[in-house]
Tab-separated table of C-alpha atoms and ligand atoms in Angstrom:
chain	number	residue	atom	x	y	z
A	1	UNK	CA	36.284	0.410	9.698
A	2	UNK	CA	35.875	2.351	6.613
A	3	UNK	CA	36.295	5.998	6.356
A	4	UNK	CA	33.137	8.148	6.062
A	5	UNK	CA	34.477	11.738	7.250
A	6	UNK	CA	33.219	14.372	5.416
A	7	UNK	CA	30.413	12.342	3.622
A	8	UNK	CA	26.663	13.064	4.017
A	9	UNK	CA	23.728	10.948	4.514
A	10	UNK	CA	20.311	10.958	4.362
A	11	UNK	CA	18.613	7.849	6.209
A	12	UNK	CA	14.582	7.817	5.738
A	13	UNK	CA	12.947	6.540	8.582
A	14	UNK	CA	15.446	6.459	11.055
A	15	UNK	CA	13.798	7.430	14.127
A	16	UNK	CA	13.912	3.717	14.947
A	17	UNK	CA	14.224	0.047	14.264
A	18	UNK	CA	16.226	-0.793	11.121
A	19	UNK	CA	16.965	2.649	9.789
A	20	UNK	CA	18.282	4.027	13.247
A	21	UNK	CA	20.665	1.174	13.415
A	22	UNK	CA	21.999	2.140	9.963
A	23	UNK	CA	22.317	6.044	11.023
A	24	UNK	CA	24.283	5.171	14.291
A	25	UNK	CA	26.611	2.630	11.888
A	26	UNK	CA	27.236	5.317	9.555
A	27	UNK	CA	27.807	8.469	12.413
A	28	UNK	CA	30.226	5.831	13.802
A	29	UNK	CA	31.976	6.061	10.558
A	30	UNK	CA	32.761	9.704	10.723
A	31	UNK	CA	29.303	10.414	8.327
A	32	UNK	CA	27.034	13.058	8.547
A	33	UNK	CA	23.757	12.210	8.850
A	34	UNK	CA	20.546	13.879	7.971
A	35	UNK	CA	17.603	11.427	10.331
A	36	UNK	CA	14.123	11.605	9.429
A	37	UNK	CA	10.928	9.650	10.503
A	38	UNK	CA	7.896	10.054	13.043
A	39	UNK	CA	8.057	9.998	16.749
A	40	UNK	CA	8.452	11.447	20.246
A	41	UNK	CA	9.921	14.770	19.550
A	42	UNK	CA	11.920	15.039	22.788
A	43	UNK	CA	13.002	11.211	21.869
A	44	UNK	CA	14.500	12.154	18.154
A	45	UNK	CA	16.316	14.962	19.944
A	46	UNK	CA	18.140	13.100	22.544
A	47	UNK	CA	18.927	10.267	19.631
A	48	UNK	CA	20.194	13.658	17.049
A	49	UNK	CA	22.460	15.077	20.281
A	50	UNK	CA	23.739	11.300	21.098
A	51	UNK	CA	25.016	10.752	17.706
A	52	UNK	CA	26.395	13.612	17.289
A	53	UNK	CA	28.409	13.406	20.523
A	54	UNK	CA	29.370	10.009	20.579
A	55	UNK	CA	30.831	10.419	17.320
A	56	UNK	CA	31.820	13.798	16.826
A	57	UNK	CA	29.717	14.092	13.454
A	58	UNK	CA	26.732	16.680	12.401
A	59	UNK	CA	23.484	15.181	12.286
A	60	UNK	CA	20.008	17.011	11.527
A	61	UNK	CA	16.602	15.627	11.547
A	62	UNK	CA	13.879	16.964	9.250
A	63	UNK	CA	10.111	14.968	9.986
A	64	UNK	CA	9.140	14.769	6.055
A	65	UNK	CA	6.265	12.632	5.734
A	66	UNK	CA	7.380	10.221	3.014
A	67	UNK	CA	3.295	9.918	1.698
A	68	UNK	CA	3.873	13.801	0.285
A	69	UNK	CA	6.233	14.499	-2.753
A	70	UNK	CA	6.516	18.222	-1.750
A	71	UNK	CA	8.134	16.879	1.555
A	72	UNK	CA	10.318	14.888	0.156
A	73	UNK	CA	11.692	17.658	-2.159
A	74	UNK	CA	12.283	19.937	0.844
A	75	UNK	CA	13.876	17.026	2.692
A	76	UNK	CA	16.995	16.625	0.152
A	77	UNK	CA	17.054	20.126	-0.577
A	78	UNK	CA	17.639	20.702	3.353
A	79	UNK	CA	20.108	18.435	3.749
A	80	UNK	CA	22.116	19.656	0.707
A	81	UNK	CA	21.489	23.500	2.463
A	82	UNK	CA	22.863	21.893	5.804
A	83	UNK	CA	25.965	20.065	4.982
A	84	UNK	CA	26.528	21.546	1.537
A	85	UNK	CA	25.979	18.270	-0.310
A	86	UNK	CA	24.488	14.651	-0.260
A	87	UNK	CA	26.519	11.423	-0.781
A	88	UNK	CA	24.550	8.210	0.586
A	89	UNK	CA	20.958	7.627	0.532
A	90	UNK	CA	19.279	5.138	2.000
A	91	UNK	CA	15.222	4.778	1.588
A	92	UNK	CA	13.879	2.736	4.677
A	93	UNK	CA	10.812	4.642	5.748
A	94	UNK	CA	7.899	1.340	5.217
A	95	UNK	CA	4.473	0.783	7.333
A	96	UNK	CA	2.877	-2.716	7.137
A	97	UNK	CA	-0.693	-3.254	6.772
A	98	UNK	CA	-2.308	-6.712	6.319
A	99	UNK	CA	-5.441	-8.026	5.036
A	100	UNK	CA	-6.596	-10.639	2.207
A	101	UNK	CA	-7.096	-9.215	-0.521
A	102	UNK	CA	-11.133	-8.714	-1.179
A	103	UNK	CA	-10.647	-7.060	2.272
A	104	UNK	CA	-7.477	-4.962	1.605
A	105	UNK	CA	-9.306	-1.422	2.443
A	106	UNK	CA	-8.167	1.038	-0.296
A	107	UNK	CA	-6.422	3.775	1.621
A	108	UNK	CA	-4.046	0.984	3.063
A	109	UNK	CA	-3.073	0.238	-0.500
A	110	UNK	CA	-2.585	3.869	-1.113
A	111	UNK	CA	-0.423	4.520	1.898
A	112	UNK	CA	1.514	1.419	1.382
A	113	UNK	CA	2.113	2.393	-1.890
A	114	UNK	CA	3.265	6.405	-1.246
A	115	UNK	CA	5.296	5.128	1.731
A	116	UNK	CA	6.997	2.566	0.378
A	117	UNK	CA	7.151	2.790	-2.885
A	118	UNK	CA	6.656	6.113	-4.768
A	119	UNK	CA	8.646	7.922	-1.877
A	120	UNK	CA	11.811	5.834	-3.318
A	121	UNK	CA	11.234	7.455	-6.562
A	122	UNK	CA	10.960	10.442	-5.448
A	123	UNK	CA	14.133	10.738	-2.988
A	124	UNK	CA	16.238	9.269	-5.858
A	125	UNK	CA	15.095	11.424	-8.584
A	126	UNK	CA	16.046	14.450	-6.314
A	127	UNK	CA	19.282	12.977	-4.823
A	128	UNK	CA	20.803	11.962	-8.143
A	129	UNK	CA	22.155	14.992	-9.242
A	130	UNK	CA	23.913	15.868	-5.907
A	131	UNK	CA	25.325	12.833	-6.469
A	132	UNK	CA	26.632	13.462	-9.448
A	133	UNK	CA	27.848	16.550	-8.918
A	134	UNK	CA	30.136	14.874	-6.093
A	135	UNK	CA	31.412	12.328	-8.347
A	136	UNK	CA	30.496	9.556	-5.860
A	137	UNK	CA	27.448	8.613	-4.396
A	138	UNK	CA	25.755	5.405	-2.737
A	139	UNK	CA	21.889	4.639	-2.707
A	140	UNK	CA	20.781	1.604	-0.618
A	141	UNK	CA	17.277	0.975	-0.828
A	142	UNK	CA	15.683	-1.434	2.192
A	143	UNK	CA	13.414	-3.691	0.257
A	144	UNK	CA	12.574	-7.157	1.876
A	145	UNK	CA	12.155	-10.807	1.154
A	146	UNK	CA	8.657	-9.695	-0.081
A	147	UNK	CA	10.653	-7.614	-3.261
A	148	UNK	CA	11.653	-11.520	-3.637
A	149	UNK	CA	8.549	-13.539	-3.349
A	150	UNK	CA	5.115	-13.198	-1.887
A	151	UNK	CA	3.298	-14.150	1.470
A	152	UNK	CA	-0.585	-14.258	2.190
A	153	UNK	CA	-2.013	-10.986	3.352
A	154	UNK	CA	0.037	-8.682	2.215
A	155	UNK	CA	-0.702	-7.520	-1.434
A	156	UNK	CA	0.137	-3.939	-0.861
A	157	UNK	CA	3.624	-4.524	0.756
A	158	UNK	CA	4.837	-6.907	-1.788
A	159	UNK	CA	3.709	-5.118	-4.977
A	160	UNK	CA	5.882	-1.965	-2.997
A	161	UNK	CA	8.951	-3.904	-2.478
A	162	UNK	CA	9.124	-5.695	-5.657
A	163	UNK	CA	8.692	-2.286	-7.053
A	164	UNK	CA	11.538	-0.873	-5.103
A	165	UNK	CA	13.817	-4.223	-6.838
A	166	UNK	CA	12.813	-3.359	-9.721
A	167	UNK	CA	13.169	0.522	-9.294
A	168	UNK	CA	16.806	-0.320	-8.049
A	169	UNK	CA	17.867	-1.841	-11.042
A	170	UNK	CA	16.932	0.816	-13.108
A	171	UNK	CA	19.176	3.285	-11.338
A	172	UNK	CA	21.854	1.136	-10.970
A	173	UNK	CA	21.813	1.220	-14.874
A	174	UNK	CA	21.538	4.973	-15.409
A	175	UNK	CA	24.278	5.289	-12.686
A	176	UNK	CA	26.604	2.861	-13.724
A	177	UNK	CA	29.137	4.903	-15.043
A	178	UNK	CA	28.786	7.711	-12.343
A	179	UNK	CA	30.592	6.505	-9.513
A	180	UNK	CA	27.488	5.761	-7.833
A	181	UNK	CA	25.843	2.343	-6.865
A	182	UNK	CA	22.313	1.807	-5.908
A	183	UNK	CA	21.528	-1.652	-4.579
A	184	UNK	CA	18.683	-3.168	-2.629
A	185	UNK	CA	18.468	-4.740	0.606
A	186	UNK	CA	15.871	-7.499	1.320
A	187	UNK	CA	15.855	-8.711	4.891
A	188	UNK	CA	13.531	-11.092	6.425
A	189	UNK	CA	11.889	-11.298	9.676
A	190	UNK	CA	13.982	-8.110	11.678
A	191	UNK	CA	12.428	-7.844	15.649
A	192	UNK	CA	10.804	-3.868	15.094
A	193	UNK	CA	8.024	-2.322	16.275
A	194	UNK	CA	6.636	-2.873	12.467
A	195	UNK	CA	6.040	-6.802	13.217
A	196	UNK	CA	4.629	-6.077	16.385
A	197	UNK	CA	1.303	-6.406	15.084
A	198	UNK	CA	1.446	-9.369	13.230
A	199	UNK	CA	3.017	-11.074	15.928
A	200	UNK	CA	0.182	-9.987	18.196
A	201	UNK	CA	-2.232	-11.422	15.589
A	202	UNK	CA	-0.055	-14.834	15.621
A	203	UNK	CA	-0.591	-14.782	19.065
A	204	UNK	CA	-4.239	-14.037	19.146
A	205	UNK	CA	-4.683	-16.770	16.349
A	206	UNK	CA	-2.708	-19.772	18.204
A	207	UNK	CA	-4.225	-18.648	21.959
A	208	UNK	CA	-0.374	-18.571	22.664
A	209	UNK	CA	2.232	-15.959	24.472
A	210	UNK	CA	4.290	-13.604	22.324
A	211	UNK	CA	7.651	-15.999	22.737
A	212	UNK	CA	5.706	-18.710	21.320
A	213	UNK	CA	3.989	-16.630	18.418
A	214	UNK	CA	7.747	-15.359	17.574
A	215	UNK	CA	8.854	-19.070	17.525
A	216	UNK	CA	5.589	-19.902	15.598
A	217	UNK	CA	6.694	-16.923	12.626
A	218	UNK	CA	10.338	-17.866	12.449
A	219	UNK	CA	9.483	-21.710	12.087
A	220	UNK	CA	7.127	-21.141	9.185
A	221	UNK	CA	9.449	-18.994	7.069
A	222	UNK	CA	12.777	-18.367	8.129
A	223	UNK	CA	15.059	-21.571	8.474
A	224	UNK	CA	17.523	-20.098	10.906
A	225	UNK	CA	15.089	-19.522	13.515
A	226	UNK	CA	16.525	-16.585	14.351
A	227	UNK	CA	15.155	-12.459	14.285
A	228	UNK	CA	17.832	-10.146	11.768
A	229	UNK	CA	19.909	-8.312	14.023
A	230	UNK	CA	19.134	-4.194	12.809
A	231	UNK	CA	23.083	-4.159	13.416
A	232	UNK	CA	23.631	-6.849	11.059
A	233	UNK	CA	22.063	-4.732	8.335
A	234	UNK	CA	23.503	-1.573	9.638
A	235	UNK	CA	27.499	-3.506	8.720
A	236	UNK	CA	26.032	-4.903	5.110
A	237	UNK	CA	25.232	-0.733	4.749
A	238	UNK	CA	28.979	0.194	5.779
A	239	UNK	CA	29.981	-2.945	2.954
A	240	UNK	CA	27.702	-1.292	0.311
A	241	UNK	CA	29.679	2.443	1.089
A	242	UNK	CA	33.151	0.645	1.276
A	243	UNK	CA	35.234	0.227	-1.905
A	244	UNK	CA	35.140	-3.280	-1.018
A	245	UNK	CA	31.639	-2.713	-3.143
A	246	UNK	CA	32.497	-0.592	-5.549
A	247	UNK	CA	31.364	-2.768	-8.442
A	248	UNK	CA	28.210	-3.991	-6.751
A	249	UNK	CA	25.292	-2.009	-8.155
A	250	UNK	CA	21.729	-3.340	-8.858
A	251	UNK	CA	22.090	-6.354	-6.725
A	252	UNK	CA	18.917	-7.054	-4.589
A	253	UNK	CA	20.949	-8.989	-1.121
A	254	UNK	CA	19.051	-11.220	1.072
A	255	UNK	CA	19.717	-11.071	4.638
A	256	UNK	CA	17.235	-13.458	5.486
A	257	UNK	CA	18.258	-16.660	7.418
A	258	UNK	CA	17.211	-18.771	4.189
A	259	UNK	CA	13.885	-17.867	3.944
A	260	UNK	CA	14.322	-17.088	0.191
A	261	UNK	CA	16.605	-20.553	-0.143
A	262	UNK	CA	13.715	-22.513	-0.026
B	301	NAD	P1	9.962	0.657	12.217
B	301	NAD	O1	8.486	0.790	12.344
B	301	NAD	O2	10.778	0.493	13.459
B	301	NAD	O3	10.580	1.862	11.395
B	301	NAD	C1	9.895	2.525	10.365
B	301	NAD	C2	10.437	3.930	10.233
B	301	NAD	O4	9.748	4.575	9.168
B	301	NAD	C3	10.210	4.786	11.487
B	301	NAD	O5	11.288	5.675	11.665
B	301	NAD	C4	8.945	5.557	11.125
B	301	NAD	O6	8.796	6.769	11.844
B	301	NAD	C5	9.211	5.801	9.653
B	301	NAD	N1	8.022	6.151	8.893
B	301	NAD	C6	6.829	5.489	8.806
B	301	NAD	N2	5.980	6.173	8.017
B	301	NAD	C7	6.647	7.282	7.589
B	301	NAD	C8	6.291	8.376	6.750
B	301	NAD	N3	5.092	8.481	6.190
B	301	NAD	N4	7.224	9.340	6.546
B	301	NAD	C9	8.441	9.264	7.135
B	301	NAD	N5	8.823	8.257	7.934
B	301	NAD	C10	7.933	7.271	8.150
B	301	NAD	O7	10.155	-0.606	11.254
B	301	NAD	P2	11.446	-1.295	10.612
B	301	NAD	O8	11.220	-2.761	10.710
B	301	NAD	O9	12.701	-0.716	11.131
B	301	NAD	O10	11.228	-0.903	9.069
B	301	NAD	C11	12.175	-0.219	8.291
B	301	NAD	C12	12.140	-0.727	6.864
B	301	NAD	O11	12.532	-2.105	6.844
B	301	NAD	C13	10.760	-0.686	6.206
B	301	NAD	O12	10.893	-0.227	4.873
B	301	NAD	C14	10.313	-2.133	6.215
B	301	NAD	O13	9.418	-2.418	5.191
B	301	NAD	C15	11.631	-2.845	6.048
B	301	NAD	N6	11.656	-4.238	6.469
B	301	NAD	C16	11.351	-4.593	7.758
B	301	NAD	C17	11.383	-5.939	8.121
B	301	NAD	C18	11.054	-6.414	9.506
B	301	NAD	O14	10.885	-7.625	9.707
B	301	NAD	N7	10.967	-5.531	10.506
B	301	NAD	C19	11.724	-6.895	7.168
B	301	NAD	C20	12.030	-6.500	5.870
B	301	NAD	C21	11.997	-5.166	5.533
């Protein structure tokens, strides 16, 4: 348990998978949270009126696209307007797209890149400052294995995520002294709708059913043979905003099963 009363958080992309399970983790913790991503309207309301009962906390939602700059901007200025400041960040939003590369289509690189990528630079470039201004702030930054090392396929995704490493170090350094850490998490293989796809193309490839194309994934790369839990990431986000962490900035963690041991 760590105590988050009175502290505000914005979670990108956390209409589901990994970034919903971090939202929940932190409303649990007494924190306000400000949700954003795509999706069923009716669906993000009943998840913004859940959390907000179950834990007796404030939470908004504002849909920001995370491609447009513009968006962005309005998104931490809103959330600053709506809880009258911002403490934790955490940049999650990410698509997947894969393709070799004399294939990769063009606009799949751009996306990738706004989406994951440029969007981080943008959030952190307008959250900063609020931080600052309340003398403590967290940034957590969902990366991946592929900010670590490479796979086949995915050219666009990996550039993004190394970028983000990279991009996390820098602000961990300009930071430093600010009461504020920004560190990046790199999971591997985490059971969300964003691996359906390659998991139906495992599938397809093999002739085999979806349990056996999950089996087939985890064997090749990820020792443990086991999917990330989203709540396992969701508890290393509550260790990153305890003071257990306060000296932890511009680390890049692997929560991975050993895929990046090997
Ligand atoms: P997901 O598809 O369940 O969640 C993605 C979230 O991002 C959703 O809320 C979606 O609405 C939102 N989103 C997508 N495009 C957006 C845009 N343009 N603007 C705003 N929101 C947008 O997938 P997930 O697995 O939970 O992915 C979350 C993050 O974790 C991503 O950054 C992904 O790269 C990273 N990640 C996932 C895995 C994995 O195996 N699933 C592994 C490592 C890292």
């Amino acid at each position: 348990m760590i105590d988050l009363k009175n502290k505000v958080a914005v979670v990108t992309g956390s209409t589901s998978g990994i970034g919903l399970a971090m939202a929940k983790g932190l409303a649990a913790q007494g924190c306000n949270v400000m949700l954003n991503g795509f999706g069923d309207e009716e669906k993000i309301e009943q998840i913004r009126a859940s959390m907000e009962k179950d834990h007796n906390v404030k939470v908004s939602y504002n849909s920001a696209n995370m491609a447009k700059p513009e968006e962005i901007r309005t998104l931490i200025q809103k959330t600053v307007d709506t809880f009258g400041g911002l403490n934790i960040l955490i940049n999650n939003a990410g698509i997947q797209r894969v393709h070799p590369i004399e294939d990769f289509p063009e606009e799949d690189w751009d996306d990738i890149i706004a989406i994951n990528l440029s969007s981080v630079f943008h959030t952190m470039k307008a959250a900063v400052p609020h931080m600052r201004k309340a003398d403590w702030g967290r940034i957590i930054n969902t990366a991946s294995v592929h900010g670590l090392v490479g796979s086949v396929h995915k050219a666009a995704y990996v550039a993004a995520k190394h970028g983000v490493v990279g991009m996390t170090k820098v602000v961990a350094l300009e930071t430093a002294q600010d009461n504020i850490t920004c560190n990046a998490i790199c999971p591997g293989w985490v059971h969300t709708e964003l691996i359906d796809e390659q998991i139906k193309i495992r599938a397809d490839k093999l002739n085999v059913s979806k349990d056996e194309a999950e089996k087939d994934i985890l064997r090749e790369k990820q020792p443990s043979m086991n999917f990330v839990k989203t709540e396992d990431l969701a508890n290393l986000v509550l260790f990153l905003c305890s003071p257990a962490a306060n000296q932890m900035t511009g680390a890049e963690l692997p929560v991975d099963g050993g895929w990046t041991a090997q």
